[in-house]
Structure formats: structure tokens, C-alpha cells
């Protein structure tokens, strides 16, 4: 059986770690193309100035347009060549990070997230959008980022909602990796550069990936509540440090090398409902994880544990929590139809999938969440 595991060459996190950015630039040369939204640059400008002077490096600001499009990628590649940049830095949220991945194409890439809202920073893939902001394609590169560097002080001073959303994304990691392992489904770690998924040789997940995914879930339960409190107070504590590592590293390695299943597919289906558009990826994944547990008829104790965790940190447990106050059977089936398209990860579940079963799981998960909130006096 062919197995695969992929990870960044180096992951480092710590308080004021941005002050060491110049050190990592120096491992490649003396200049870097900085791909970042101007607001993110402004948030950390003092630290960038210090590291530039300390390590005598140059940051070439790119004037990033804010969207990962083919034209923007082409423009930034030309700028990097023109300025003879030694490496590429993606600083900020998902769009800047994905654009940096596309510009670097797997070489000399430093990723610096300023929020811990998703597990994308460690992966070797990116999402490309149209100029209008619609999904266009996935891109896969020959390796994961060279360096993923996290300044925990920056994360602590970002809005707590980002951290909580990251925990929602991380919440699905173990359950999806477990399903993928049971069904012997292929994982993204096996996808080579420049080859679309359908043409790639199949690789299964490793025991290491499943173990990391389980640790991801265990750390959420252990440190999630206290990490949220710390972020509310803009303080770096051991609990917050553990959750930052969980949201970014453990979840990132877990999803890419362990596999995705129903939760992320259901999330993708939910995006057709206009009410969900104002909610973060991880918030929708949290509810979708509950739907996956219903779909696979998970033990009641497991379902209750997830509901209690979501309630404790403020993650959604029902559709109303992600902007859907009512839903018709027709809408449920539309969500399920999108979640069940042939290329979706839902087919990693270790049993046959039907659109009707998925629609029913979403409806029941919603009702379970509503009844849970009612029992807590939240409705």
C-alpha cells in the first residue's frame, strides 16, 4: 500500500517571533517579496522594521490586490524576478498565503499567519479565484512551505473570533482522518506538483497523521476554553500557545496527510445558502462536524462531547448559528447535492453515501443542536 506524509520543512512559533524573520530570509539571500494586505503590514510594521535593520535585509512590498487570481500571481512573479528577490513571504490571512504559495511554487517560501483561523498555512496547496472572487481551481506544489513562522503575540492581539473559528476547523480533523483511515481513502499528501487529483497516483494516510489528528482533538478539549479566555485578554499563555499549534500545525498536518471526509464536503454544500456567507470557514465546519457524526451514527457520548465543546467556546451547533434560521427540504437536498458531487471528500466516509442521507443528517444535526441549546437555556 502506498502511503504519504507531507509537512513544512520548519515550523516555529513564539512571542515576538517576527523579530527573527530576517534570519530566515538570510538563509536564502538578502531580499524577499512580501505578499500581504496593507492592513496586515501596518499591524506588524514595528517588528518588520526591527528585523530588517537587525539582519540587513530588504522587504519588497508587493501592493497585493487582496485576491489570489492568475493575473495577480503573474504580476507578482514578474515583480519578484525584476527585484531579484531571494524568497517569498506570505503574511496575513488565507488569500495572501495562497498567493505566496502560487508565486513561490514550492521554493524558498516563508509563511507568516497573523491569525490562527484555518489550517492552510502548512499545506502544499492553494485555492485560485477569479477576479470576481469566485472559486476557479486548486493548485498543488512540489513541497509544503519552507518555513511556517508564528508570532504568538500577533495572534493574541487579533480578534478572538478568528482563533475560535480555527478551533472549529481543527475540530473536524480527527473525525475526518478517522473516517479516511477506515475507508482507506487517498489523501492530499500524495498529490504531486502540477497534477490534478484525478491523475495523481493514490496514496493513503499514515499512522503518524492519524495520531497527530487525534492529538489535535485532545488538545482542543484540554486547552480550548482557556485559550479563548487568554485571547479575549490579549495575553499569551501556555493554553493559547497550544491552541495556536493545534489550529495551524496539528490540524494542517492532520487534514493534508490524514484526509478530509464529510465535514468539509458538507461545509462546501452549506455555502450555497446565502445566510452562511457572513460566517467564517471554521464556524461552518464546526456545525458540519456535528452533521458528520450524525451521518455516521457516532456514539451519543462522542456527539455530546462535541456539542459541549462547541458551546463552551462559542462555536455553532445548529443552522441558526450560521445564519440559516429556516431551511426547506428542497434547500437541504441542494446542499446535499453539492456535498455529494463525485470529487468531494464525503466519499471518504467508510460506507455508501446518498444525497438523501446527507440531507437527513444535516436536518437532524440542526434539531439536535437546537435541543441542546434549549437544554442550556440558550434559546
XYZ file of C-alpha atoms in Angstrom:
379
model
C 0.000 0.000 0.000
C 1.346 3.431 -0.987
C 1.285 5.956 1.880
C 2.306 9.623 2.031
C 3.001 12.285 4.626
C 3.840 15.924 3.897
C 4.852 18.816 6.128
C 6.696 22.156 6.142
C 10.492 21.979 6.371
C 10.392 24.081 9.539
C 7.650 25.230 11.903
C 8.480 27.762 14.591
C 6.243 29.777 16.918
C 6.864 32.084 19.852
C 6.286 35.509 21.315
C 7.628 38.276 19.062
C 8.923 35.655 16.623
C 8.533 38.162 13.787
C 11.697 39.797 15.021
C 13.531 36.741 13.662
C 12.015 36.950 10.175
C 15.227 38.428 8.792
C 17.173 35.391 9.988
C 15.055 33.114 7.807
C 15.299 35.489 4.833
C 19.079 35.320 5.237
C 19.030 31.558 4.688
C 18.049 32.336 1.081
C 19.670 35.691 0.407
C 19.140 39.309 1.371
C 15.715 40.198 -0.032
C 12.168 38.896 -0.006
C 8.939 39.644 -1.845
C 6.373 40.480 0.849
C 2.845 39.465 -0.154
C 0.459 40.908 2.416
C -2.591 43.104 2.745
C -1.552 46.677 3.678
C -3.558 46.468 6.913
C -1.655 43.350 7.978
C 1.651 45.037 7.195
C 0.626 48.023 9.304
C -0.252 45.757 12.249
C 3.307 44.421 12.428
C 5.297 47.274 10.875
C 7.357 47.969 14.004
C 8.539 44.361 14.142
C 9.269 44.289 10.425
C 11.381 47.438 10.743
C 13.377 45.886 13.586
C 14.104 42.632 11.738
C 15.035 44.499 8.531
C 17.639 46.552 10.401
C 18.881 43.723 12.609
C 19.548 41.303 9.744
C 20.192 43.880 6.994
C 17.575 42.513 4.614
C 15.186 44.117 2.138
C 11.431 43.553 2.005
C 9.961 44.301 -1.397
C 6.350 45.302 -0.776
C 4.121 43.911 -3.477
C 0.983 46.072 -3.330
C -1.041 42.861 -3.006
C -4.506 43.338 -4.509
C -6.215 41.083 -1.967
C -7.300 38.211 -4.234
C -5.415 35.102 -5.356
C -6.023 35.321 -9.101
C -3.978 34.171 -12.090
C -3.277 37.770 -13.150
C -2.138 38.742 -9.651
C 0.114 35.687 -9.441
C 1.651 36.545 -12.825
C 2.216 40.179 -11.781
C 3.899 39.197 -8.535
C 6.146 36.618 -10.200
C 7.351 39.303 -12.589
C 7.956 41.682 -9.688
C 9.974 39.052 -7.826
C 12.149 38.482 -10.915
C 12.560 42.203 -11.537
C 13.650 42.884 -7.948
C 15.753 39.694 -7.775
C 14.017 38.544 -4.596
C 15.689 35.630 -2.826
C 12.477 34.257 -1.320
C 8.755 34.877 -0.964
C 6.836 35.757 2.217
C 3.083 35.299 2.613
C 1.970 37.334 5.628
C -1.602 37.654 6.850
C -4.698 35.572 6.145
C -5.615 32.904 3.620
C -5.615 34.942 0.399
C -2.112 36.361 0.923
C -0.807 32.943 1.979
C -2.308 31.186 -1.051
C -0.952 33.843 -3.395
C 2.520 33.478 -1.905
C 2.352 29.705 -2.422
C 1.447 30.209 -6.077
C 4.243 32.722 -6.624
C 6.905 30.593 -4.900
C 5.722 27.285 -6.401
C 7.273 25.343 -3.541
C 10.653 27.098 -3.406
C 12.032 29.410 -0.682
C 8.635 30.185 0.827
C 8.070 31.672 4.293
C 4.503 31.730 5.618
C 3.641 34.137 8.450
C -0.013 33.879 9.522
C -1.330 36.819 11.534
C -4.445 34.896 12.617
C -4.973 31.254 13.639
C -8.285 30.848 11.823
C -7.513 27.917 9.482
C -5.078 25.055 8.974
C -3.980 26.153 5.485
C -0.544 27.699 6.314
C 1.297 24.358 6.452
C -0.163 22.810 3.291
C 1.298 22.419 -0.214
C -1.951 23.501 -1.862
C -3.684 26.782 -2.657
C -7.042 27.965 -3.966
C -7.145 30.216 -7.039
C -10.086 32.592 -7.561
C -11.482 34.627 -10.429
C -11.286 38.425 -10.465
C -14.857 38.441 -9.114
C -13.832 36.317 -6.131
C -15.395 33.018 -7.283
C -13.564 29.702 -6.928
C -11.581 28.751 -10.038
C -9.136 25.939 -9.260
C -6.852 24.196 -6.775
C -3.082 24.292 -7.166
C -0.608 21.773 -5.692
C 3.114 22.331 -5.366
C 6.136 20.047 -5.060
C 6.502 20.680 -1.341
C 4.981 22.471 1.633
C 6.295 25.895 2.724
C 9.960 26.052 3.667
C 9.182 27.897 6.911
C 5.937 28.478 8.776
C 6.574 31.142 11.396
C 4.012 32.163 14.012
C 4.286 35.238 16.222
C 2.010 34.275 19.111
C 1.855 37.882 20.310
C 0.315 38.906 16.990
C -2.224 36.063 17.216
C -3.125 37.039 20.799
C -3.926 40.569 19.663
C -6.143 39.506 16.752
C -9.920 39.260 17.297
C -10.782 36.134 19.306
C -13.364 35.099 16.728
C -10.525 34.104 14.379
C -8.999 31.797 16.993
C -12.374 30.225 17.783
C -13.053 29.710 14.084
C -9.684 27.987 13.803
C -10.751 25.640 16.565
C -13.907 24.889 14.578
C -11.783 23.945 11.570
C -9.481 21.858 13.778
C -12.467 20.142 15.417
C -13.176 18.151 12.262
C -9.580 16.990 11.796
C -9.682 13.802 13.847
C -13.144 12.705 12.772
C -12.338 13.179 9.096
C -8.936 11.487 9.400
C -10.556 8.599 11.276
C -13.144 8.120 8.533
C -10.486 8.311 5.817
C -8.351 5.750 7.642
C -11.272 3.344 7.979
C -12.130 3.597 4.288
C -8.501 3.517 3.046
C -9.177 6.658 1.015
C -6.394 8.627 -0.679
C -5.047 11.782 0.965
C -3.808 15.120 -0.392
C -0.248 14.401 0.729
C 0.134 12.130 -2.284
C -0.702 14.787 -4.857
C 2.381 15.906 -6.836
C 3.050 19.342 -8.255
C 1.154 20.237 -11.412
C -1.000 17.121 -11.464
C -4.736 17.305 -10.903
C -6.168 14.962 -8.320
C -7.783 12.613 -10.807
C -4.448 11.890 -12.499
C -2.336 11.578 -9.359
C -1.062 8.229 -8.010
C -3.078 7.171 -4.987
C -1.557 7.444 -1.510
C -3.172 6.543 1.809
C -2.700 8.236 5.160
C -0.018 7.231 7.645
C -0.364 6.215 11.283
C 1.589 9.367 12.147
C -1.034 11.569 10.511
C -3.892 9.860 12.344
C -2.022 10.191 15.653
C -1.494 13.916 15.069
C -5.171 14.319 14.182
C -6.168 12.637 17.444
C -3.754 14.847 19.401
C -5.360 17.823 17.657
C -8.770 16.876 19.071
C -7.435 16.085 22.535
C -5.659 19.449 22.776
C -8.806 21.315 21.756
C -10.699 19.719 24.654
C -7.861 20.338 27.082
C -6.884 23.915 26.242
C -9.617 25.422 24.045
C -11.602 27.252 26.719
C -8.561 28.737 28.459
C -7.015 29.719 25.126
C -10.153 31.666 24.234
C -10.049 33.473 27.579
C -6.386 34.334 27.045
C -7.085 35.700 23.562
C -10.005 37.730 24.925
C -7.439 39.346 27.244
C -4.762 39.625 24.504
C -2.407 37.522 26.599
C -0.058 34.729 25.531
C -0.407 31.742 27.849
C 0.602 28.071 27.532
C -3.016 27.224 26.662
C -3.087 29.799 23.848
C 0.274 28.596 22.538
C -1.031 25.029 22.480
C -4.180 26.014 20.590
C -2.247 28.060 18.035
C -0.123 24.981 17.386
C -3.307 22.894 17.223
C -5.166 25.180 14.816
C -2.254 25.589 12.433
C 0.215 22.706 12.734
C -1.685 19.705 14.112
C -4.811 20.421 12.091
C -2.777 21.263 8.992
C -0.779 18.059 9.053
C -3.879 16.117 10.094
C -6.055 17.263 7.210
C -3.470 17.048 4.454
C -1.803 13.804 5.449
C -4.774 12.277 7.306
C -7.567 13.183 4.915
C -10.865 15.034 4.671
C -14.302 13.424 4.773
C -17.930 14.512 5.262
C -17.466 17.625 7.402
C -15.651 19.711 4.794
C -17.884 18.474 1.985
C -20.994 19.451 3.943
C -19.360 22.824 4.633
C -18.948 23.303 0.890
C -22.599 22.458 0.344
C -23.734 24.906 3.007
C -22.084 27.784 1.152
C -24.997 27.805 -1.327
C -27.219 29.145 1.466
C -26.948 32.969 1.465
C -27.283 33.172 5.236
C -23.948 31.388 5.721
C -21.906 33.898 3.744
C -21.171 36.118 6.732
C -19.692 33.269 8.768
C -16.118 32.026 8.844
C -14.956 28.740 7.355
C -14.276 27.147 10.739
C -17.639 28.190 12.133
C -19.418 26.340 9.340
C -17.069 23.358 9.672
C -17.983 23.058 13.366
C -21.658 22.534 12.562
C -20.702 20.287 9.647
C -18.702 18.107 12.045
C -21.870 17.547 14.070
C -23.640 16.607 10.833
C -20.874 14.119 10.014
C -21.249 12.496 13.436
C -24.994 12.148 12.817
C -24.339 10.729 9.345
C -22.056 8.015 10.738
C -24.293 7.369 13.775
C -21.463 8.158 16.195
C -21.868 7.182 19.863
C -24.017 9.586 21.855
C -21.163 10.296 24.267
C -18.987 11.434 21.356
C -21.710 13.689 19.988
C -22.370 15.183 23.423
C -18.664 15.885 23.908
C -18.516 17.842 20.650
C -21.693 19.786 21.493
C -20.356 20.694 24.933
C -17.047 21.843 23.475
C -18.690 23.992 20.808
C -20.989 25.552 23.397
C -18.104 26.274 25.765
C -16.116 28.319 23.239
C -18.983 29.766 21.189
C -18.928 27.636 18.051
C -22.147 26.950 16.094
C -24.195 23.875 16.963
C -27.229 24.453 14.702
C -28.056 26.111 11.392
C -29.365 29.294 13.026
C -25.861 29.795 14.438
C -24.536 30.134 10.879
C -27.277 32.411 9.607
C -29.874 29.851 8.466
C -32.986 30.378 10.580
C -35.154 28.104 8.435
C -34.495 25.646 5.641
C -36.756 23.824 3.197
C -36.394 20.219 2.116
C -35.507 21.483 -1.335
C -32.679 23.581 0.103
C -31.430 20.662 2.194
C -31.257 18.499 -0.906
C -29.407 21.240 -2.802
C -26.806 21.442 -0.026
C -26.520 17.644 -0.042
C -26.230 17.528 -3.832
C -23.210 19.831 -3.773
C -21.679 17.965 -0.835
C -22.002 14.699 -2.764
C -20.515 15.595 -6.150
C -18.150 12.797 -7.273
C -14.923 14.648 -6.462
C -15.972 15.668 -2.949
C -14.287 14.349 0.200
C -17.570 12.999 1.578
C -16.904 9.791 -0.350
C -14.058 9.090 2.084
C -16.700 8.000 4.593
C -16.468 4.234 5.159
C -19.961 3.498 3.847
C -22.062 4.367 0.768
C -23.243 7.978 0.581
C -26.571 9.238 -0.770
C -27.833 12.778 -1.082
C -30.950 11.865 0.905
C -28.886 10.516 3.807
C -26.753 13.662 3.889
C -29.805 15.950 3.813
C -31.325 13.981 6.685
C -28.084 14.170 8.687
C -27.978 17.962 8.315
C -31.607 18.316 9.365
C -31.164 16.038 12.383
C -27.900 17.724 13.395
C -29.722 21.048 13.307
C -32.502 19.704 15.524
C -30.032 18.126 17.945
C -28.179 21.430 18.181
C -31.373 23.380 18.776
C -32.492 20.989 21.513
C -29.030 21.137 23.086
C -29.154 24.945 23.186
C -32.661 24.818 24.621
C -31.491 22.478 27.381
C -28.769 25.007 28.183
C -31.253 27.871 28.252
C -29.681 29.425 25.157
C -32.884 29.630 23.120
